[in-house]
Amino acid sequence: MKYKNIFLTLVLSFIGTFYGHSQNGLDTLPDPAEDIAFAAKQIEKFVHLRWACGNPIAYGVVRSKGMNIYRNEISTYIKDGKEVVKIGKRVKINKKPITPQSLAIWKANFELQDTNAAAAVQCIHGAGLHQIKKGQELDNFFERHADQNNKLLILQLLADRYPKIAEFAGLGYIDSTAAPDKLYRYTLEVVTPPKQKTSWSASKIVQTVSNYTKPKMISLQANQLERAVQLYWDRESCSKMFNAFFIERSSDGKQWTKLNYKPHYSPIYSDTAKFDNQFMHYTDSVPVNYRPFHYRIIGVNAYGERSNPSTPIVANGVDRTPPKKPRITQVVLTETAGDINWEFKGDMREISGFYCERSYSMDGPWMQLHETVLPPIVRQFRDTLPIPHFANYYRVNAIDTAGNMAFSEPFVKSMNDSIPPNKPEDLSASVSETGYLSLVWKQDNSLDFNGYIVYFSHIRNGKYVPISGRLFNQAKYFQQLDATTLHEQEFIYIVAVDRSMNPSLHSDTITIQKPDYIPPALPVFTDFKVNDDYITLHWAHSSSRDLKFTHLLRSDDQGKSYKKLASLDAKTLTYKDRDLAADQIYHYVMIAEDDAKNVSDTSAAYYLRSYRASIQPPTGLNYKDGQLTWTNPSSSDTQFLLYNGDSQTSLKKLATVDQPFYKIDKNMTGKFYAIKCIKNGQTSPLSNPYFINKAK
C-alpha cells in the first residue's frame, strides 16, 4: 500500500502540473501532430474545417481554452521575371473561441429523438461514471482514464459522421465567407491571452474553386442470396475517401429509397476473414426471390460531404435451398461393372436430374461418372470402370432447377475378394531402458495390400485388441510403453489386410518385457503374540505378483533407527524374534521388494513390549570333562530347560533337568547351548548362547 500511494502521488502530481500549464499558456502541450489533428476541405461553396484530439487531455484544452481560426489569402505576381508569393492579411474568421456548446444550445438545435446528438451530449456533459473513493485513488484514476478515452472515441466517431455534431462539440467550423478560386491558408490555434504567443497551432492550404464537384463513388457488386442481396465494394479504395455509406434501393431505377437512416460502416470482425478484409458489405432482405431491384450507394466522409451515387446495379434474391438428399440403396459390383441404385423422396417438380460420382476415399476427390445429367426419373446407373482391389465410394448428386445440389451419403463397396493376404513374417521387437518399443517385420508388397493392424494383450491367451484405429502402411511400429500399469509383459502380433479388408493369419506372437518402475504394494501386519522369551509376528505379504522378498526390520530406540532382522521369501508369513531384552519396547516394520529390485514404502509399524522377567536366566555356562555346568540365579526348587542347535537362531528344546549340570556326549558337541530357568510356573528368558567345540 505504501508504494501504491507513492505512485499515485507521482501520477496525480504530473497530471496537476500538466493541467496547470494548460491554464497558463499550454507551454508543455505535446507534439500537435500527436494530440490534435487538423484538416480542411471545400464542400460546395463553403470550406469545412475539422480537427480531432488524440487524448482526453487535448480535448480538455479545446473545452477550457477554445480554438481560433485565422485565414490568409495567398497570391502570386511576377517581379523581375520571377514569381513572388504574397501572403495577405491574417484574419480571424470566428467571432468567439470555438468550444463545445452548452447543454441548452444542444437542446435548442437538435430533436429530442436524435440519439446521436444525445450520445454526443453524454460524452461532453455527462457525469463521470467513476467517483474517487477513499483508499482506491489509484484504481479509480485508471478507471476514469479509460472512461474518458472511451467517451472521446465515441464523440469523434459521431463527429466524423455528422458535421453538425462536430461543430457543436467544438471539433469543427464552416467558413461561409470564403470566395471561389482563391488560395487560402487556414491556421488553427489554441486561444491564448493577448500579446502572448500561442503554444500550439497548425495550418492547412485550401484552393477554392467555382465549379465544385462531388467525389465519385466506386463501382458496386452483389451476391444473390436466398431472399436477400449482399452488396459489396472494395474496402481499400473506399477507406481512403469515405468512412460511412448510405445504401439506396429502387424498384424501377427512378424512385430511390434509403435503406439505412444512419450511416453504415462495415467493420472487420476477424483478421482472418478474407471477405471482410477485402470488401465492405451490406445485406438487404427482399420479399421474394427473382424480383429485380436497383441498388446504389453514397459515400460520406468526415466533413459530412456526400459522394455522387455509384452506378446502379440490378440484383435479386435467388433460390438457394438445396433439394432433398437422394439415398443410395444398393451397389452391386462384379469384376467388370458396378450398378448404383438410389431413391429420391423429394419434390420431382424441382429436380432437373442426377449425377453419379466415384472416389477411392470418403473424403474425395470425387470423379463424375457421366457428362450429361441423368433425367429425374432415372434411379440406376452402371459404372463400367470400378476400381479393382480398392474400396469404391459412390455418391449421387441431385440438382434442382436453380442449380442447387444435394449429395447422398457416400456408399462404399468393394469387388468380391475373399483371398486374404499373406501372414506377416519375421516380427521382432526391442525395448529401450526408457520403455520405447520398436517393432519391425517383413513388408508386404502385393498389389491389393492395404495395411497392417497391430494387436496387443496383457495375457498371452487373453483377448487381443488393436493398438490404434488406423492402418499402418509401413512394416514398422514405434510406441512409448505405459510404465504406470501393473502388467510387466505385453503380447503382440501383426495382421495384414487387403483392399477388401480381408485379414491375414496373424504373425507369431512375441512377448514384450516392459521396464518395471512400479514398487510393490505394502505388506501388512495381521497378528502378534508375546511369549516369555520371544515375540511371534504374522503378516499378509504384498499383493504384487512379482514380490520376491519381505524385509523385516526392528528398532530398539523408538523408531530412530532400524536394523534388518530377516529377508523372507513370498511364502513366509510369520517370524519369531528371540533376541529380546526383558521389558523392552520394540518397533517392527516391513518393506516389500519385487524381482526388479523396486522396493515399497515402509509398512505401518507394530509397537510391542517384551515380557518383564520375574526370574533371571542361568549364567556362567561352562563345558568341562564331558559335562555342561551353569550357575542357578535362584534358590532351590528350580528346573532347567536346555536348548541346542547348529546356530543361535535355530535352537530347539533338548531336555529338562533338576540340577545345574548336564552330560554332553561327543556327538553332541559342535553346537550352541542355552538354558532357561523354570520356577513357580514362570520361565526366565533364554541365557546367552554358549558354543561347545567339536570333540575330537
XYZ file of C-alpha atoms in Angstrom:
696
model
C 0.000 0.000 0.000
C 2.950 2.342 0.773
C 4.347 2.057 -2.766
C 0.875 2.325 -4.291
C 0.308 5.674 -2.532
C 3.736 6.957 -3.653
C 2.938 6.031 -7.258
C -0.484 7.690 -7.021
C 1.116 10.880 -5.684
C 3.562 10.980 -8.615
C 0.815 10.377 -11.196
C -1.545 12.999 -9.769
C 1.340 15.475 -9.404
C 2.166 15.020 -13.082
C -1.478 15.438 -14.127
C -1.863 18.502 -11.921
C 1.266 20.053 -13.379
C 0.033 19.364 -16.886
C -3.343 20.964 -16.287
C -1.635 23.889 -14.531
C 0.489 24.580 -17.564
C -2.566 24.221 -19.777
C -4.309 27.000 -17.911
C -1.255 29.286 -18.119
C -0.471 29.101 -21.818
C -0.072 25.358 -22.512
C 3.700 25.578 -22.531
C 4.001 21.800 -22.167
C 1.354 20.658 -24.681
C 2.941 17.706 -26.526
C 3.517 17.369 -30.264
C 0.365 18.669 -32.047
C 0.713 16.015 -34.734
C 0.069 13.512 -31.976
C -2.553 15.318 -29.913
C -4.668 17.464 -32.274
C -5.048 16.682 -35.987
C -6.294 19.472 -38.319
C -7.871 19.134 -41.789
C -9.738 21.407 -44.233
C -11.728 20.864 -47.450
C -14.062 22.799 -49.731
C -17.563 21.334 -49.936
C -19.838 23.122 -52.397
C -19.442 26.900 -51.645
C -18.013 26.613 -48.130
C -14.743 25.463 -46.586
C -15.231 22.865 -43.855
C -12.582 22.724 -41.143
C -12.229 19.749 -38.795
C -9.914 18.757 -36.003
C -9.641 15.723 -33.766
C -7.984 15.173 -30.396
C -5.625 12.308 -29.707
C -6.382 12.057 -25.987
C -8.752 13.429 -23.311
C -6.159 15.973 -22.145
C -6.011 17.564 -25.605
C -9.815 17.716 -25.723
C -9.714 19.264 -22.266
C -7.735 22.122 -23.838
C -10.424 22.552 -26.503
C -13.114 22.676 -23.826
C -11.354 25.008 -21.395
C -9.427 27.346 -23.723
C -11.166 27.080 -27.066
C -9.768 27.385 -30.576
C -9.383 30.315 -33.003
C -9.169 30.031 -36.783
C -7.213 32.526 -38.877
C -7.213 32.859 -42.654
C -4.619 34.321 -45.012
C -5.162 34.780 -48.736
C -2.165 33.691 -50.760
C -1.481 35.188 -54.197
C 1.406 35.396 -56.620
C 2.750 38.017 -59.009
C 5.737 38.400 -61.316
C 8.577 40.677 -60.307
C 11.801 40.955 -62.232
C 10.870 37.840 -64.148
C 10.330 35.788 -61.002
C 7.166 34.575 -59.360
C 6.686 36.064 -55.917
C 4.318 34.649 -53.274
C 2.316 37.215 -51.353
C 0.635 36.258 -48.080
C -2.285 38.507 -47.315
C -3.532 39.908 -44.052
C -4.243 37.454 -41.240
C -7.985 37.484 -40.493
C -9.735 35.712 -37.630
C -12.895 34.190 -39.081
C -14.633 33.040 -35.883
C -16.287 35.677 -33.695
C -15.646 33.936 -30.372
C -13.498 30.986 -29.265
C -14.735 27.673 -30.586
C -15.683 25.427 -27.676
C -18.306 22.725 -27.094
C -21.778 24.264 -26.869
C -23.754 24.306 -23.650
C -26.462 21.758 -22.923
C -29.160 24.402 -23.500
C -27.869 25.181 -27.003
C -27.739 21.469 -27.848
C -31.379 21.090 -26.782
C -32.420 24.101 -28.839
C -30.800 22.830 -32.050
C -31.426 19.059 -32.012
C -34.569 16.975 -31.837
C -35.127 15.106 -28.575
C -35.374 11.882 -30.581
C -31.892 12.362 -32.071
C -29.997 9.541 -30.345
C -26.698 10.529 -31.979
C -26.862 14.029 -30.505
C -27.886 12.570 -27.135
C -24.838 10.296 -27.151
C -22.551 13.225 -28.020
C -24.019 15.360 -25.201
C -23.487 12.497 -22.746
C -19.834 12.254 -23.806
C -19.310 16.002 -23.280
C -21.590 16.964 -20.394
C -22.441 13.631 -18.759
C -21.368 12.945 -15.189
C -18.281 10.791 -14.653
C -19.027 7.108 -14.376
C -16.469 6.637 -11.632
C -16.099 8.675 -8.472
C -12.927 8.587 -6.384
C -13.334 6.567 -3.200
C -11.061 6.814 -0.213
C -8.353 4.182 -0.329
C -8.984 3.472 -4.036
C -7.490 6.606 -5.584
C -5.132 4.766 -7.936
C -7.736 2.218 -9.077
C -10.297 4.976 -9.734
C -7.736 7.054 -11.602
C -7.208 4.320 -14.189
C -10.952 3.617 -14.423
C -11.714 7.296 -15.048
C -8.872 7.486 -17.556
C -10.362 4.572 -19.545
C -13.845 6.127 -19.251
C -12.617 9.449 -20.689
C -10.827 7.718 -23.559
C -13.976 5.777 -24.460
C -16.124 8.928 -24.381
C -13.674 10.797 -26.617
C -13.597 7.902 -29.091
C -17.415 7.788 -29.317
C -17.662 11.571 -29.635
C -15.169 11.745 -32.517
C -16.822 8.841 -34.351
C -20.112 10.756 -34.191
C -18.359 13.953 -35.317
C -16.902 12.124 -38.335
C -20.369 11.095 -39.482
C -22.376 14.196 -38.579
C -20.829 17.634 -39.329
C -23.389 19.410 -37.149
C -22.332 17.331 -34.134
C -18.672 18.132 -34.907
C -19.493 21.868 -34.924
C -21.436 21.759 -31.639
C -18.755 19.584 -29.996
C -16.064 22.200 -30.676
C -14.392 19.956 -33.257
C -15.426 21.709 -36.466
C -16.174 25.025 -38.148
C -17.631 26.056 -41.531
C -16.134 29.094 -43.273
C -19.032 30.590 -45.252
C -17.072 33.729 -46.241
C -14.509 32.032 -48.475
C -14.526 33.253 -52.080
C -14.203 30.911 -55.062
C -10.956 30.484 -56.982
C -8.793 31.618 -54.082
C -5.802 30.064 -52.340
C -6.185 30.254 -48.557
C -4.043 29.287 -45.611
C -6.117 28.329 -42.553
C -4.413 28.319 -39.154
C -5.920 26.647 -36.080
C -4.624 27.959 -32.747
C -5.313 27.441 -29.062
C -6.797 30.601 -27.560
C -4.161 32.494 -25.523
C -4.181 35.844 -23.694
C -3.419 38.975 -25.760
C 0.244 39.637 -26.572
C 1.150 36.099 -25.577
C 2.456 33.733 -28.207
C 0.243 30.732 -28.799
C 1.599 27.427 -27.578
C 0.111 25.356 -30.399
C -1.004 25.904 -33.987
C -1.486 24.010 -37.231
C -2.090 25.169 -40.804
C -3.727 23.829 -43.940
C -3.769 25.196 -47.522
C -7.096 25.115 -49.420
C -7.665 26.031 -53.084
C -11.298 27.049 -53.564
C -12.975 26.532 -56.925
C -16.115 27.907 -58.533
C -17.057 24.634 -60.219
C -17.155 22.289 -57.190
C -17.928 18.631 -57.989
C -18.830 15.895 -55.576
C -16.436 12.945 -55.169
C -17.157 9.849 -57.184
C -18.231 6.550 -55.679
C -16.573 3.334 -56.857
C -18.480 0.526 -58.527
C -20.819 -1.752 -56.606
C -21.114 -5.560 -56.819
C -23.677 -8.046 -55.484
C -24.062 -11.625 -54.287
C -27.561 -13.001 -54.852
C -28.767 -14.990 -51.826
C -31.942 -16.694 -50.661
C -34.457 -13.771 -50.394
C -31.538 -11.414 -49.861
C -28.942 -9.413 -51.779
C -25.445 -8.868 -50.389
C -23.911 -5.661 -51.761
C -20.134 -5.269 -51.528
C -17.478 -2.782 -52.605
C -13.689 -2.508 -52.348
C -12.575 -1.660 -48.816
C -9.127 -0.261 -49.593
C -10.341 2.196 -52.260
C -13.266 3.494 -50.191
C -11.421 3.772 -46.868
C -9.209 6.493 -48.317
C -12.222 8.662 -49.284
C -15.178 7.744 -47.066
C -15.846 6.478 -43.579
C -19.572 5.643 -43.879
C -22.194 4.945 -46.517
C -25.880 5.277 -47.376
C -27.487 2.453 -49.360
C -30.450 3.128 -51.674
C -32.840 0.769 -53.462
C -35.310 1.245 -56.290
C -37.885 -0.951 -57.990
C -37.737 0.935 -61.294
C -34.360 2.707 -61.242
C -36.066 6.115 -60.872
C -37.607 6.395 -57.412
C -34.960 5.644 -54.771
C -35.495 4.712 -51.126
C -32.783 4.995 -48.489
C -32.319 1.645 -46.702
C -30.329 2.991 -43.738
C -31.064 6.238 -41.922
C -27.777 6.157 -40.032
C -24.516 5.981 -41.982
C -23.427 2.368 -42.451
C -19.919 1.150 -41.695
C -18.720 -2.399 -42.323
C -16.098 -3.330 -39.691
C -13.542 -6.124 -39.892
C -14.692 -8.711 -37.356
C -11.682 -11.009 -37.716
C -8.153 -10.654 -39.051
C -8.613 -13.999 -40.797
C -11.910 -13.083 -42.510
C -10.734 -12.751 -46.115
C -14.003 -11.314 -47.449
C -14.241 -8.721 -44.629
C -10.621 -7.694 -45.205
C -11.164 -7.116 -48.911
C -14.687 -5.712 -49.045
C -17.195 -3.598 -47.186
C -20.684 -5.054 -47.441
C -24.365 -4.619 -46.682
C -27.111 -7.267 -46.881
C -30.642 -6.294 -47.915
C -33.565 -8.639 -47.278
C -36.034 -8.835 -50.170
C -39.667 -10.021 -50.040
C -39.443 -12.663 -52.793
C -36.827 -14.350 -54.960
C -36.250 -13.397 -58.597
C -37.812 -9.919 -58.297
C -35.115 -7.485 -59.536
C -34.139 -4.366 -57.585
C -31.798 -1.489 -58.448
C -29.083 -0.626 -55.899
C -26.626 2.227 -55.439
C -24.512 3.593 -52.567
C -23.402 7.067 -51.480
C -20.177 7.641 -49.551
C -19.879 10.059 -46.609
C -16.564 11.461 -45.363
C -15.528 13.093 -42.072
C -16.704 16.520 -43.295
C -20.211 15.222 -43.916
C -19.583 15.504 -47.644
C -21.566 13.032 -49.708
C -20.401 11.479 -52.955
C -22.372 11.138 -56.130
C -24.317 7.856 -56.146
C -22.493 4.864 -57.536
C -23.511 3.430 -60.879
C -26.712 1.446 -60.173
C -26.679 -2.322 -60.433
C -29.597 -4.762 -60.666
C -29.799 -7.809 -58.400
C -32.423 -10.097 -56.935
C -32.827 -12.896 -54.421
C -32.499 -16.419 -55.780
C -33.416 -19.910 -54.659
C -30.523 -21.231 -52.565
C -32.427 -24.047 -50.828
C -30.968 -27.399 -51.924
C -33.282 -30.284 -52.819
C -33.791 -33.295 -50.582
C -30.833 -35.675 -50.494
C -31.059 -38.862 -52.554
C -30.151 -42.145 -50.808
C -28.143 -44.977 -52.343
C -29.983 -48.220 -51.615
C -27.629 -50.737 -53.223
C -24.386 -51.084 -55.177
C -23.731 -54.386 -56.952
C -20.116 -54.870 -58.069
C -18.876 -57.513 -60.483
C -15.436 -57.948 -61.987
C -16.287 -55.551 -64.831
C -19.009 -53.161 -63.640
C -20.928 -51.715 -60.741
C -24.668 -50.963 -60.676
C -25.663 -47.999 -58.471
C -29.282 -47.860 -57.265
C -30.827 -44.954 -55.356
C -34.106 -43.456 -54.213
C -35.317 -39.841 -54.081
C -38.227 -38.743 -51.877
C -38.167 -35.033 -52.679
C -40.392 -32.951 -54.988
C -39.857 -34.239 -58.520
C -41.002 -30.911 -59.993
C -37.912 -29.180 -58.535
C -35.387 -31.659 -59.915
C -33.542 -31.257 -63.199
C -31.662 -34.558 -62.778
C -28.855 -36.537 -61.118
C -25.101 -37.034 -61.378
C -23.262 -40.136 -60.088
C -19.736 -39.796 -58.698
C -16.991 -42.174 -57.512
C -13.931 -41.859 -55.279
C -11.388 -44.136 -53.625
C -11.781 -42.247 -50.325
C -14.621 -40.993 -48.161
C -13.079 -37.510 -48.381
C -12.641 -37.460 -52.164
C -11.595 -36.290 -54.673
C -14.807 -37.271 -56.477
C -14.983 -38.068 -60.193
C -18.190 -37.525 -62.171
C -19.066 -40.757 -63.994
C -21.030 -39.238 -66.923
C -21.043 -35.916 -68.793
C -24.779 -35.228 -69.164
C -27.290 -35.042 -66.349
C -29.462 -38.128 -65.804
C -33.226 -37.461 -66.198
C -35.253 -37.039 -62.973
C -36.997 -40.404 -63.445
C -33.728 -42.429 -63.557
C -32.828 -44.402 -60.399
C -29.934 -46.585 -61.619
C -26.548 -46.097 -63.286
C -23.816 -48.551 -64.334
C -20.176 -47.785 -63.560
C -18.145 -49.600 -66.208
C -14.732 -48.915 -64.613
C -14.868 -49.653 -60.884
C -11.520 -49.588 -59.076
C -10.090 -53.118 -58.634
C -8.520 -54.110 -55.295
C -9.762 -50.882 -53.711
C -12.894 -49.818 -51.909
C -15.194 -47.915 -54.292
C -17.029 -44.957 -52.741
C -20.145 -43.753 -54.588
C -22.481 -40.794 -54.135
C -25.441 -39.394 -56.088
C -25.889 -35.655 -56.634
C -29.439 -34.297 -57.033
C -29.628 -30.928 -58.884
C -32.706 -28.701 -58.825
C -33.835 -26.234 -61.472
C -31.950 -23.394 -59.736
C -28.678 -25.307 -59.805
C -28.680 -26.147 -56.084
C -27.141 -29.520 -55.283
C -27.699 -32.165 -52.604
C -25.322 -35.121 -52.253
C -26.272 -38.517 -50.891
C -24.221 -40.031 -48.086
C -21.238 -41.938 -49.535
C -21.788 -45.652 -50.110
C -18.721 -47.906 -50.041
C -18.452 -51.161 -51.933
C -15.555 -53.396 -52.903
C -15.251 -56.085 -55.527
C -15.793 -59.563 -54.139
C -12.384 -60.661 -52.848
C -12.191 -63.432 -50.263
C -8.479 -64.264 -50.553
C -6.586 -62.885 -47.548
C -3.046 -61.512 -47.765
C -0.032 -63.474 -46.572
C 0.759 -63.880 -42.894
C 3.276 -61.235 -41.691
C 6.717 -62.759 -41.132
C 9.940 -62.013 -39.237
C 8.360 -59.946 -36.471
C 10.943 -58.728 -33.957
C 10.903 -56.215 -31.133
C 13.222 -54.210 -28.920
C 12.511 -52.103 -25.845
C 14.797 -49.314 -24.623
C 15.552 -48.624 -20.968
C 13.032 -45.789 -21.094
C 10.278 -48.108 -22.353
C 10.310 -47.129 -26.059
C 9.052 -50.072 -28.158
C 10.284 -50.704 -31.718
C 8.603 -53.346 -33.907
C 9.809 -54.362 -37.386
C 8.722 -57.119 -39.767
C 8.855 -58.063 -43.443
C 6.991 -55.664 -45.774
C 4.064 -56.941 -47.892
C 4.377 -55.590 -51.456
C 1.320 -57.264 -53.022
C -0.917 -55.175 -55.294
C -4.014 -55.230 -53.075
C -2.134 -54.734 -49.813
C -3.921 -52.132 -47.685
C -2.096 -52.003 -44.361
C -1.280 -53.621 -41.035
C -3.085 -53.797 -37.717
C -1.017 -54.201 -34.546
C -2.781 -56.199 -31.815
C -1.757 -56.500 -28.163
C -2.899 -58.191 -24.954
C -1.763 -58.269 -21.333
C -2.354 -62.045 -21.254
C -0.905 -64.455 -23.829
C -4.145 -66.383 -24.244
C -6.371 -63.401 -23.494
C -8.302 -61.041 -25.761
C -6.176 -59.087 -28.249
C -7.220 -55.567 -29.272
C -5.810 -53.135 -31.892
C -3.268 -50.624 -30.626
C -4.695 -47.993 -32.996
C -7.859 -47.492 -35.037
C -5.884 -46.804 -38.215
C -3.879 -48.974 -40.589
C -0.072 -48.840 -40.750
C 1.343 -48.945 -44.276
C 4.969 -49.499 -43.288
C 6.335 -52.693 -41.732
C 7.394 -50.936 -38.542
C 5.780 -49.528 -35.458
C 7.049 -47.378 -32.587
C 5.394 -46.600 -29.280
C 6.240 -45.372 -25.801
C 5.039 -48.125 -23.474
C 2.961 -47.202 -20.466
C 5.157 -47.993 -17.457
C 2.486 -46.989 -14.947
C 0.451 -50.208 -15.268
C 0.999 -53.353 -13.218
C 1.352 -55.541 -16.302
C 5.037 -56.294 -16.823
C 4.536 -58.028 -20.158
C 2.730 -57.251 -23.400
C 1.928 -59.860 -26.043
C 1.836 -58.587 -29.633
C 1.094 -59.917 -33.099
C 0.528 -58.308 -36.532
C -2.327 -58.811 -39.021
C -2.219 -57.692 -42.676
C -5.405 -56.597 -44.500
C -6.061 -56.118 -48.212
C -8.212 -53.589 -50.081
C -11.282 -55.717 -49.399
C -10.419 -55.644 -45.689
C -9.710 -59.400 -45.682
C -7.445 -60.145 -42.688
C -4.425 -62.435 -42.897
C -3.425 -65.033 -40.341
C -1.718 -63.201 -37.526
C 2.042 -63.284 -37.180
C 3.800 -65.273 -34.491
C 3.079 -63.779 -31.083
C 6.034 -62.128 -29.386
C 6.445 -61.257 -25.719
C 7.434 -57.724 -24.767
C 9.082 -57.339 -21.362
C 8.270 -53.858 -20.106
C 10.611 -51.896 -17.818
C 9.339 -52.205 -14.251
C 9.387 -48.922 -12.334
C 6.391 -49.564 -10.090
C 7.187 -50.525 -6.487
C 5.311 -53.459 -4.947
C 2.324 -52.994 -2.690
C 2.870 -52.752 1.061
C 2.797 -55.848 3.299
C 0.529 -55.570 6.347
C 0.921 -56.962 9.895
C -2.101 -59.082 10.829
C -1.321 -60.522 14.300
C 1.313 -60.961 17.025
C 1.947 -62.930 20.227
C 4.336 -62.023 23.032
C 5.813 -65.068 24.823
C 8.187 -65.269 27.777
C 11.286 -65.254 25.624
C 10.179 -64.416 22.074
C 7.667 -62.410 20.029
C 5.792 -64.015 17.127
C 4.771 -61.750 14.200
C 2.202 -62.602 11.499
C 1.532 -60.637 8.269
C -0.119 -60.629 4.879
C 2.524 -60.221 2.204
C 2.421 -57.692 -0.655
C -0.324 -58.307 -3.222
C 2.120 -57.665 -6.086
C 2.581 -60.707 -8.293
C 6.301 -60.039 -8.739
C 7.065 -59.996 -4.971
C 10.466 -61.533 -4.191
C 11.317 -60.609 -0.580
C 9.667 -59.272 2.541
C 12.273 -57.478 4.662
C 11.516 -57.412 8.424
C 13.159 -54.592 10.390
C 13.234 -53.772 14.111
C 14.045 -50.630 16.074
C 15.302 -50.701 19.683
C 15.340 -46.890 20.024
C 11.710 -45.903 19.451
C 11.955 -45.780 15.651
C 15.073 -43.621 15.351
C 16.963 -46.358 13.550
C 16.070 -49.798 12.216
C 18.082 -52.988 11.736
C 17.101 -55.794 9.408
C 16.016 -58.965 11.240
C 15.424 -61.123 8.175
C 14.717 -61.158 4.409
C 11.951 -63.685 3.843
C 10.514 -65.171 0.660
C 6.944 -64.629 -0.524
C 5.711 -67.853 1.106
C 6.865 -66.978 4.628
C 4.169 -65.195 6.639
C 5.456 -65.489 10.249
C 8.626 -64.845 12.235
C 9.764 -65.457 15.850
C 12.034 -62.809 17.304
C 14.051 -64.413 20.147
C 16.767 -61.842 20.532
C 14.892 -59.853 23.152
C 15.690 -57.945 26.297
C 13.242 -58.024 29.183
C 10.662 -55.268 29.428
C 11.794 -53.582 26.174
C 9.610 -51.753 23.581
C 10.359 -52.802 20.013
C 9.162 -51.195 16.738
C 8.634 -53.598 13.824
C 8.169 -52.576 10.156
C 8.275 -54.379 6.791
C 9.417 -53.453 3.270
C 8.469 -55.420 0.126
C 10.921 -55.926 -2.751
C 9.971 -57.174 -6.244
C 12.023 -59.053 -8.820
C 13.133 -55.756 -10.434
C 14.541 -54.598 -7.068
C 11.827 -51.960 -6.680
C 11.008 -51.523 -3.002
C 7.791 -50.422 -1.385
C 7.328 -47.758 1.216
C 7.684 -48.785 4.841
C 4.647 -50.545 6.291
C 2.752 -49.337 9.324
C 4.755 -50.136 12.482
C 3.913 -52.595 15.277
C 4.864 -51.336 18.774
C 5.377 -54.348 21.114
C 6.814 -54.727 24.633
C 8.649 -57.915 25.715
C 7.724 -59.617 28.999
C 9.201 -58.354 32.249
C 11.122 -61.401 33.609
C 10.455 -62.285 37.311
C 13.309 -64.807 37.409
C 16.693 -64.452 35.771
C 18.237 -66.855 33.259
C 21.204 -69.073 34.221
C 24.703 -67.632 33.943
C 28.257 -68.953 33.852
C 27.738 -71.740 31.318
C 30.902 -73.922 31.121
C 31.828 -77.233 29.459
C 34.500 -79.480 31.052
C 35.194 -83.203 31.054
C 32.043 -84.001 29.076
C 29.728 -82.047 31.343
C 27.957 -78.677 30.859
C 27.515 -76.724 34.092
C 25.935 -73.363 34.955
C 25.012 -71.134 37.883
C 21.445 -71.065 39.181
C 20.480 -67.424 39.952
C 17.542 -68.590 42.048
C 17.187 -70.643 45.177
C 16.213 -74.294 45.188
C 13.115 -75.827 43.528
C 14.257 -74.703 40.100
C 14.095 -76.709 36.886
C 16.150 -76.046 33.812
C 15.183 -76.207 30.116
C 18.130 -76.979 27.840
C 18.207 -75.887 24.168
C 20.771 -76.611 21.479
C 21.183 -76.060 17.779
C 23.610 -75.516 14.932
C 23.125 -71.730 15.158
C 21.898 -69.204 17.680
C 18.667 -68.770 15.722
C 17.878 -72.480 15.329
C 17.833 -73.556 18.985
C 15.488 -76.411 19.867
C 14.489 -77.919 23.211
C 16.863 -80.690 24.299
C 15.957 -81.710 27.868
C 14.515 -80.702 31.262
C 16.742 -81.264 34.317
C 16.538 -80.508 38.042
C 20.279 -79.918 38.643
C 22.585 -77.200 37.189
C 24.594 -79.637 35.062
C 24.110 -81.915 32.058
C 26.276 -84.623 30.463
C 27.264 -83.896 26.856
C 28.309 -86.800 24.658
C 30.943 -86.326 21.954
C 28.322 -86.485 19.222
C 26.501 -83.533 20.905
C 29.498 -81.201 20.711
C 29.988 -78.573 17.979
C 26.670 -76.912 18.843
C 25.219 -73.857 20.598
C 23.559 -74.334 24.001
C 21.252 -72.056 26.015
C 19.216 -72.570 29.190
C 16.049 -71.241 30.844
C 15.011 -71.397 34.491
C 11.511 -72.600 35.476
C 10.165 -71.774 38.918
C 6.648 -71.449 40.274
C 5.181 -71.672 36.772
C 7.320 -68.808 35.463
C 10.012 -69.104 32.841
C 13.081 -66.918 32.610
C 14.432 -65.539 29.362
C 16.968 -67.636 27.475
C 20.539 -67.440 28.705
C 23.272 -66.186 26.462
C 24.101 -68.937 23.940
C 27.254 -70.990 24.676
C 29.174 -72.857 21.966
C 30.838 -76.229 22.696
C 33.614 -77.043 20.288
C 33.506 -80.297 18.394
C 35.172 -83.054 20.429
C 37.980 -84.981 18.749
